[in-house]
XYZ file of N, CA, C and O in Angstrom:
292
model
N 54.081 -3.210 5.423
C 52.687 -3.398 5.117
C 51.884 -2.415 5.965
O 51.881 -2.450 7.195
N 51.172 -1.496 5.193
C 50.232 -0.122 5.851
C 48.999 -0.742 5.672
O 48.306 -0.274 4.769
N 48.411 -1.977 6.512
C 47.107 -1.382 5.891
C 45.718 -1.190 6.954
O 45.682 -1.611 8.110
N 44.805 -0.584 6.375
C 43.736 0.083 7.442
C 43.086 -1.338 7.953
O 43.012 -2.409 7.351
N 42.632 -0.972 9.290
C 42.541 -1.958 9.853
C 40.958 -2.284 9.686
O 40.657 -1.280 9.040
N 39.788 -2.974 9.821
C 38.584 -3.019 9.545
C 37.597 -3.096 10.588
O 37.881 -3.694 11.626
N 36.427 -2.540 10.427
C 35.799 -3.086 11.583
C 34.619 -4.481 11.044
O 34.704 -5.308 10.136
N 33.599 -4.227 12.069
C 32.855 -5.851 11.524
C 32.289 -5.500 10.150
O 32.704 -5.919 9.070
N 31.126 -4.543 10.401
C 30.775 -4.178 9.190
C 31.374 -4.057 8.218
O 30.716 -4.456 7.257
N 32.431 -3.656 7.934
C 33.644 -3.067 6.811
C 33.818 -4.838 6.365
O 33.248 -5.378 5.417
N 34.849 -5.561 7.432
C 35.022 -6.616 6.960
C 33.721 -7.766 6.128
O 33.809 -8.490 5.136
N 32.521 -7.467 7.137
C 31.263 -8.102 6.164
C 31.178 -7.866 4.598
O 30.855 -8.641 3.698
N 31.551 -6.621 4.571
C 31.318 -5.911 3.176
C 32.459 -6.311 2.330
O 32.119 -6.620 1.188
N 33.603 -6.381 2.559
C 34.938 -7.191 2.176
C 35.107 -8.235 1.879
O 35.958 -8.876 1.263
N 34.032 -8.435 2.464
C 34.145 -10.007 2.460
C 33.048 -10.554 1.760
O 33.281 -11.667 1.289
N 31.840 -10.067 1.539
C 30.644 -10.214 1.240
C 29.922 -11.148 2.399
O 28.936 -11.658 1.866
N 29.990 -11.414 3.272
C 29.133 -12.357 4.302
C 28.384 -11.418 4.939
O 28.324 -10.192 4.849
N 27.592 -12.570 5.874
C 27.171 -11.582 6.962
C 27.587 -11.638 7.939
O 28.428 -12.524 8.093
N 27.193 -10.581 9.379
C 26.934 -10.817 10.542
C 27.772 -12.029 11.148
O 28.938 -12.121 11.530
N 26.910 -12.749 11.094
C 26.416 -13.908 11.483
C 27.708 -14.781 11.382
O 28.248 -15.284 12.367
N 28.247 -14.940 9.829
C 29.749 -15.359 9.518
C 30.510 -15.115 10.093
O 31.285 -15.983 10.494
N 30.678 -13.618 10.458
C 32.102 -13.428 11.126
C 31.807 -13.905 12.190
O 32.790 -14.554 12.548
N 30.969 -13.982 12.980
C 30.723 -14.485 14.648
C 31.651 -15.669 14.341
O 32.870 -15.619 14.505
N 30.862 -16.929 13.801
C 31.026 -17.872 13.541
C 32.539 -18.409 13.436
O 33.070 -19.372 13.989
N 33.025 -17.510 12.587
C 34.727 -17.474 12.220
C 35.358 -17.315 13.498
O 36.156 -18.072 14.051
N 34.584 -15.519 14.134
C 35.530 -15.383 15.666
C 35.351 -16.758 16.285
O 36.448 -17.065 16.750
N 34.621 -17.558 16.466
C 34.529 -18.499 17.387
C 35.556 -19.299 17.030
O 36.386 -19.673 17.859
N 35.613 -19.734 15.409
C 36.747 -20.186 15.363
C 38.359 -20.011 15.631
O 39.305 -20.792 15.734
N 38.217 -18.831 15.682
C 39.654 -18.611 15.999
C 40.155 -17.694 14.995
O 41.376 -17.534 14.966
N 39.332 -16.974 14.048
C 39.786 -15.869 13.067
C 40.613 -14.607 13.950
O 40.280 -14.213 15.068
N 41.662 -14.145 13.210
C 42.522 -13.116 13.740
C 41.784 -11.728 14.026
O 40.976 -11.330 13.187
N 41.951 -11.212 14.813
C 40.598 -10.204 15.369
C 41.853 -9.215 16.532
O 42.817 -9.684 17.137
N 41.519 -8.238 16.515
C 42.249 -7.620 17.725
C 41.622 -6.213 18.117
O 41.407 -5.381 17.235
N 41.371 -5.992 19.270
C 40.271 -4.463 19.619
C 40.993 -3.683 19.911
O 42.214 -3.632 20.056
N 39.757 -2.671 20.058
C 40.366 -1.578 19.915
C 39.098 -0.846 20.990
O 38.114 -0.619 20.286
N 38.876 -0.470 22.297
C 37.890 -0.402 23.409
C 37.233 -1.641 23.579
O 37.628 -2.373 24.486
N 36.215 -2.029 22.798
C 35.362 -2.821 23.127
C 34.842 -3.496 22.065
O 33.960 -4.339 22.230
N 35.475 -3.107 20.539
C 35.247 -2.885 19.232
C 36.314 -4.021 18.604
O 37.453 -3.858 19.043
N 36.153 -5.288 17.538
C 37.109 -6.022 17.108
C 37.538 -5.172 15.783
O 36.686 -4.678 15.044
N 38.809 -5.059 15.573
C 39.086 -4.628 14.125
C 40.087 -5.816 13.764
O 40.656 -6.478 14.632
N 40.224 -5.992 12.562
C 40.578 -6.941 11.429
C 41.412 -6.311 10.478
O 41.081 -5.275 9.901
N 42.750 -7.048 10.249
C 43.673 -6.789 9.249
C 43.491 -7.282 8.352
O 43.776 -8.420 8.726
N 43.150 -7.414 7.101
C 42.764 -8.024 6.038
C 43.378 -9.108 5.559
O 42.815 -10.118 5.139
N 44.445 -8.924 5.612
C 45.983 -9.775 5.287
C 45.875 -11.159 5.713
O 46.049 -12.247 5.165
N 45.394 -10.607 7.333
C 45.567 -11.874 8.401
C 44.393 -12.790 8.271
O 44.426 -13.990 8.543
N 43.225 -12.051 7.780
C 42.380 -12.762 8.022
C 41.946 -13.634 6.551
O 41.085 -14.485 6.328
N 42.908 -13.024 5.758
C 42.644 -13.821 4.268
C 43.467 -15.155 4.476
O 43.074 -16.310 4.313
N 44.833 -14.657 4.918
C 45.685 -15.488 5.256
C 44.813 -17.056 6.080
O 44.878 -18.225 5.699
N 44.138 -16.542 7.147
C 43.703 -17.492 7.923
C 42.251 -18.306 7.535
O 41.820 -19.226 8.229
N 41.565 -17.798 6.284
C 40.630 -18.457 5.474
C 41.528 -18.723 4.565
O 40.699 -19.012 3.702
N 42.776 -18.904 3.902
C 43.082 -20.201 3.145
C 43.491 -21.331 4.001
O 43.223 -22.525 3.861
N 44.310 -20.641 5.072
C 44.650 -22.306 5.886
C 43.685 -22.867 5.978
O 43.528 -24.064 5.740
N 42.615 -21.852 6.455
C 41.172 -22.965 6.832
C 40.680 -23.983 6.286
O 40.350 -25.094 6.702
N 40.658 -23.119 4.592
C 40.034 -23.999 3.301
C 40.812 -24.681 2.702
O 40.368 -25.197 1.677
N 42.313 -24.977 3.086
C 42.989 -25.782 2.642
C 43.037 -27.197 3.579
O 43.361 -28.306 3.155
N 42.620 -26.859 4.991
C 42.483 -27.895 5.995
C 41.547 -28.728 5.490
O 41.715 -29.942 5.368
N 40.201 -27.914 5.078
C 38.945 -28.413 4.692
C 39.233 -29.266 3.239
O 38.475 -30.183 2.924
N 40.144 -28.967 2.567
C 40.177 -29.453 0.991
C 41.071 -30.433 1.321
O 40.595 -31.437 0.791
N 42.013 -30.725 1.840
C 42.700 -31.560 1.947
C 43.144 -31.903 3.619
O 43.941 -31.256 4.299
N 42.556 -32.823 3.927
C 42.747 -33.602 5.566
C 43.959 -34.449 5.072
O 44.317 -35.072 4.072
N 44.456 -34.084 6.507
C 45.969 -34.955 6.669
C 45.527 -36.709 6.295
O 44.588 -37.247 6.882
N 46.127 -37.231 5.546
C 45.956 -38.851 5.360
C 46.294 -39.253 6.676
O 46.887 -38.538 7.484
N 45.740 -40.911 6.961
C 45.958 -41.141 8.073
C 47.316 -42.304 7.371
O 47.177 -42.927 6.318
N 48.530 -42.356 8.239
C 49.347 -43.161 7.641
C 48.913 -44.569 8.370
O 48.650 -44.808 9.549
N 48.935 -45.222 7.459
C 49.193 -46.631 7.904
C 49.942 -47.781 8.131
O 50.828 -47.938 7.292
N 49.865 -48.750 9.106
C 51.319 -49.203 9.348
C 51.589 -50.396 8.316
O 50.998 -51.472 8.405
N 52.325 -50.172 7.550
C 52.103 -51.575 6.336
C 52.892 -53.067 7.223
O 53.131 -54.006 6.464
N 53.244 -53.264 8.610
C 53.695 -54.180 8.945
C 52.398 -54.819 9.836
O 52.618 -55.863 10.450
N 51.034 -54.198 9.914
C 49.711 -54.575 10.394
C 49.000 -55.474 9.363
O 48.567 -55.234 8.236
N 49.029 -56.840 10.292
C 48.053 -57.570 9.322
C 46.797 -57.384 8.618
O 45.967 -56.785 9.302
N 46.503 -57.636 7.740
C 45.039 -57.167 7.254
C 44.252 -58.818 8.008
O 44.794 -59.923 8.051
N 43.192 -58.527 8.393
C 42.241 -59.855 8.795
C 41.052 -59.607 8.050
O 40.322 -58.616 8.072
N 40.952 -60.895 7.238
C 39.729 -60.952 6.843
C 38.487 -61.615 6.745
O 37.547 -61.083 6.154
């Protein structure tokens, strides 16, 4: 896999967001890696890491329940 790596702007435009989004994402924990002082972005990784996201968001782990817990009513 060759591919060019992005900077913020580039990825904004890739992405269609703004600014503001990617901050938001870095905070979250989006895949990011520099280059001086500068974040660049692999595209791959970071698509990769907005489906886990939106799959976390679309579907939350069920909470299991213990079926040997009484119900009180």
């Amino acid at each position: 896999m060759n591919e060019k790596p992005l900077t913020t702007s580039e990825l904004c435009e890739y992405l269609r967001i703004r600014k503001s989004t990617v901050d938001q994402y870095n905070r979250e924990g989006m895949p990011r890696f520099y280059v001086g002082k500068e974040c660049r972005y692999l595209p791959s990784k970071v698509i990769a890491w907005l489906e886990r996201r939106s799959e976390a968001r679309l579907c939350p782990q069920e909470s299991v329940t213990n079926p040997r817990k009484e119900i009180s009513l």
